Short mmCIF file of C-alpha atoms in Angstrom, two decimals:
data_model
loop_
_atom_site.label_atom_id
_atom_site.label_comp_id
_atom_site.label_asym_id
_atom_site.label_seq_id
_atom_site.Cartn_x
_atom_site.Cartn_y
_atom_site.Cartn_z
CA LYS A 14 -105.30 35.63 -39.29
CA THR A 15 -107.62 33.00 -40.74
CA ALA A 16 -106.58 30.51 -38.06
CA LEU A 17 -107.38 33.10 -35.40
CA LEU A 18 -110.77 33.77 -36.92
CA THR A 19 -111.42 30.04 -36.72
CA LEU A 20 -110.21 30.08 -33.11
CA LEU A 21 -112.65 32.90 -32.39
CA LEU A 22 -115.61 30.77 -33.34
CA GLY A 23 -114.72 28.46 -30.43
CA THR A 24 -113.96 31.33 -28.03
CA THR A 25 -116.55 32.14 -25.41
CA PRO A 26 -117.04 35.89 -25.14
CA LEU A 27 -115.82 37.39 -21.91
CA LYS A 28 -118.41 38.67 -19.47
CA VAL A 29 -118.46 41.10 -16.57
CA GLY A 30 -116.83 39.45 -13.55
CA ASP A 31 -114.32 37.46 -15.63
CA THR A 32 -110.59 37.97 -15.20
CA ALA A 33 -109.12 40.00 -18.06
CA PRO A 34 -106.52 37.99 -20.00
CA ASP A 35 -103.03 39.38 -19.42
CA PHE A 36 -100.89 40.29 -22.42
CA THR A 37 -97.86 42.22 -23.60
CA LEU A 38 -98.07 44.21 -26.84
CA PRO A 39 -95.93 46.96 -28.36
CA ASP A 40 -97.29 50.51 -28.27
CA GLN A 41 -97.04 52.99 -31.15
CA ASP A 42 -93.35 53.51 -30.33
CA GLY A 43 -92.56 49.79 -30.18
CA LYS A 44 -92.31 49.85 -26.37
CA PRO A 45 -93.79 46.72 -24.74
CA VAL A 46 -96.89 47.30 -22.59
CA THR A 47 -98.05 44.56 -20.20
CA LEU A 48 -101.62 44.79 -18.91
CA SER A 49 -100.83 43.47 -15.43
CA LYS A 50 -98.13 46.15 -15.01
CA VAL A 51 -100.47 48.93 -16.15
CA LEU A 52 -103.14 47.67 -13.72
CA GLU A 53 -100.69 48.24 -10.85
CA GLY A 54 -101.41 51.93 -11.41
CA GLY A 55 -105.20 51.51 -11.33
CA PRO A 56 -108.12 50.56 -13.58
CA VAL A 57 -107.75 50.45 -17.37
CA ILE A 58 -110.03 50.92 -20.35
CA LEU A 59 -109.08 48.75 -23.34
CA ALA A 60 -110.73 49.99 -26.51
CA PHE A 61 -110.46 47.55 -29.42
CA TYR A 62 -111.10 49.22 -32.78
CA PRO A 63 -111.05 47.84 -36.34
CA LYS A 64 -108.51 49.93 -38.27
CA ALA A 65 -106.35 53.01 -37.87
CA HIS A 66 -107.01 56.01 -40.13
CA THR A 67 -110.65 55.09 -40.83
CA GLY A 68 -113.66 57.29 -40.16
CA GLY A 69 -115.36 55.53 -37.25
CA CYS A 70 -112.08 54.63 -35.56
CA THR A 71 -110.85 58.21 -35.85
CA LYS A 72 -114.05 59.49 -34.22
CA GLU A 73 -113.70 56.90 -31.45
CA VAL A 74 -110.06 57.60 -30.54
CA CYS A 75 -110.65 61.36 -30.73
CA SER A 76 -113.60 60.99 -28.34
CA LEU A 77 -111.32 59.11 -25.94
CA ARG A 78 -108.59 61.73 -26.41
CA ASP A 79 -110.99 64.57 -25.70
CA SER A 80 -112.34 62.84 -22.56
CA LEU A 81 -109.01 61.64 -21.16
CA LYS A 82 -108.85 64.29 -18.42
CA ASP A 83 -112.31 63.21 -17.18
CA LEU A 84 -111.26 59.55 -17.32
CA GLU A 85 -108.00 60.21 -15.49
CA ALA A 86 -109.94 62.25 -12.91
CA VAL A 87 -111.85 59.07 -12.00
CA GLY A 88 -108.56 57.15 -11.88
CA VAL A 89 -108.64 55.15 -15.08
CA ALA A 90 -106.02 54.80 -17.83
CA VAL A 91 -106.87 54.24 -21.50
CA ALA A 92 -105.29 52.16 -24.27
CA GLY A 93 -106.49 51.53 -27.82
CA ILE A 94 -105.82 48.19 -29.55
CA SER A 95 -106.11 47.10 -33.17
CA LEU A 96 -104.49 44.64 -35.54
CA ASP A 97 -102.58 47.48 -37.17
CA ASP A 98 -98.78 47.26 -37.12
CA VAL A 99 -96.63 49.56 -34.98
CA SER A 100 -95.92 52.01 -37.81
CA SER A 101 -99.63 52.41 -38.61
CA GLN A 102 -100.38 52.92 -34.92
CA LYS A 103 -97.61 55.53 -34.71
CA SER A 104 -98.87 57.51 -37.70
CA PHE A 105 -102.47 57.32 -36.41
CA HIS A 106 -101.34 58.38 -32.92
CA GLU A 107 -99.44 61.37 -34.34
CA ALA A 108 -102.13 62.38 -36.86
CA GLN A 109 -104.82 62.49 -34.16
CA LYS A 110 -102.52 63.95 -31.46
CA LEU A 111 -103.52 61.17 -29.07
CA ASN A 112 -102.68 61.33 -25.38
CA PHE A 113 -102.92 57.60 -24.64
CA PRO A 114 -101.13 54.58 -26.11
CA LEU A 115 -102.22 52.58 -29.15
CA LEU A 116 -101.21 48.93 -28.94
CA SER A 117 -100.35 46.80 -31.94
CA ASP A 118 -101.81 43.26 -32.12
CA PRO A 119 -100.95 42.34 -35.72
CA ASP A 120 -101.56 38.60 -35.37
CA GLY A 121 -104.83 39.15 -33.50
CA SER A 122 -103.76 36.95 -30.59
CA VAL A 123 -104.88 39.40 -27.89
CA ALA A 124 -108.11 40.25 -29.72
CA ALA A 125 -108.78 36.50 -29.89
CA LYS A 126 -108.28 36.15 -26.11
CA TYR A 127 -110.88 38.88 -25.64
CA ALA A 128 -113.20 37.38 -28.29
CA ALA A 129 -112.85 40.73 -30.03
CA LEU A 130 -112.26 39.67 -33.63
CA MET A 131 -114.73 40.17 -36.44
CA GLU A 132 -115.98 36.83 -37.69
CA ASP A 133 -116.09 37.84 -41.34
CA LYS A 134 -113.12 40.21 -41.66
CA PRO A 135 -109.47 40.27 -40.49
CA TYR A 136 -110.02 43.13 -38.03
CA SER A 137 -110.74 43.51 -34.35
CA ALA A 138 -114.33 44.26 -33.48
CA ARG A 139 -115.24 47.59 -31.93
CA VAL A 140 -115.54 46.58 -28.27
CA THR A 141 -114.34 48.22 -25.07
CA PHE A 142 -113.51 46.66 -21.71
CA VAL A 143 -113.29 48.45 -18.35
CA ILE A 144 -110.92 46.48 -16.09
CA ASP A 145 -110.51 47.18 -12.38
CA ASP A 146 -107.11 47.24 -10.67
CA GLN A 147 -107.57 43.59 -9.66
CA GLY A 148 -107.85 42.59 -13.34
CA ILE A 149 -111.61 41.94 -13.23
CA LEU A 150 -113.85 43.02 -16.12
CA ARG A 151 -116.37 45.53 -14.73
CA HIS A 152 -117.98 46.75 -17.96
CA ILE A 153 -118.04 45.60 -21.59
CA ASP A 154 -119.36 47.84 -24.37
CA ARG A 155 -120.10 45.97 -27.60
CA LYS A 156 -122.27 48.79 -29.03
CA VAL A 157 -119.78 51.66 -28.99
CA ALA A 158 -121.14 55.09 -29.92
CA VAL A 159 -117.94 56.40 -31.52
CA GLU A 160 -118.62 60.13 -31.19
CA SER A 161 -119.51 60.01 -27.46
CA HIS A 162 -117.44 57.01 -26.36
CA GLY A 163 -115.10 58.92 -24.05
CA ARG A 164 -117.94 60.75 -22.29
CA ASP A 165 -119.96 57.53 -22.08
CA LEU A 166 -117.05 55.70 -20.45
CA ALA A 167 -116.41 58.50 -17.96
CA GLY A 168 -120.04 58.12 -16.88
CA VAL A 169 -119.71 54.33 -16.65
CA VAL A 170 -116.58 54.55 -14.50
CA LYS A 171 -118.16 57.19 -12.23
CA GLY A 172 -121.15 54.87 -11.84
CA LEU A 173 -118.94 51.90 -11.02
CA ARG A 174 -117.18 53.96 -8.38
CA GLY A 175 -120.51 55.08 -6.93
CA SER A 176 -119.79 58.78 -7.42
#
């Protein structure tokens, strides 16, 4: 992870209008998930969070869980990503009764592509990307309000869609 943190220092943060880097990561059940395949079904929200089973991350994923119907109603899928291993993601997914996948990025390679690693700790930063079905970044939230994140994102997506 130290090498990836060093890599991060040379990584330019992504900005709205950039193409989202494609990736394949295992979900909480070990099933591979490829971003480009998910995008075939419509826009996606990727929510990077630091660590499963921690206070702020629990509030964030529960906010997304509780807002998933509103997010799906505006045609967007959700996935959470952290550096936790598959078994940690599975136990977190089950404990919080989540209704969207948690992806495991244990070496931080995907977080590095998204410039979503903490500089001073071996965790992903708390940052969320809204990606349209063409793979273009339409919104980036680097100041996530964990308790209202799901509602906030539903509003963002509605605004992007002009409704």
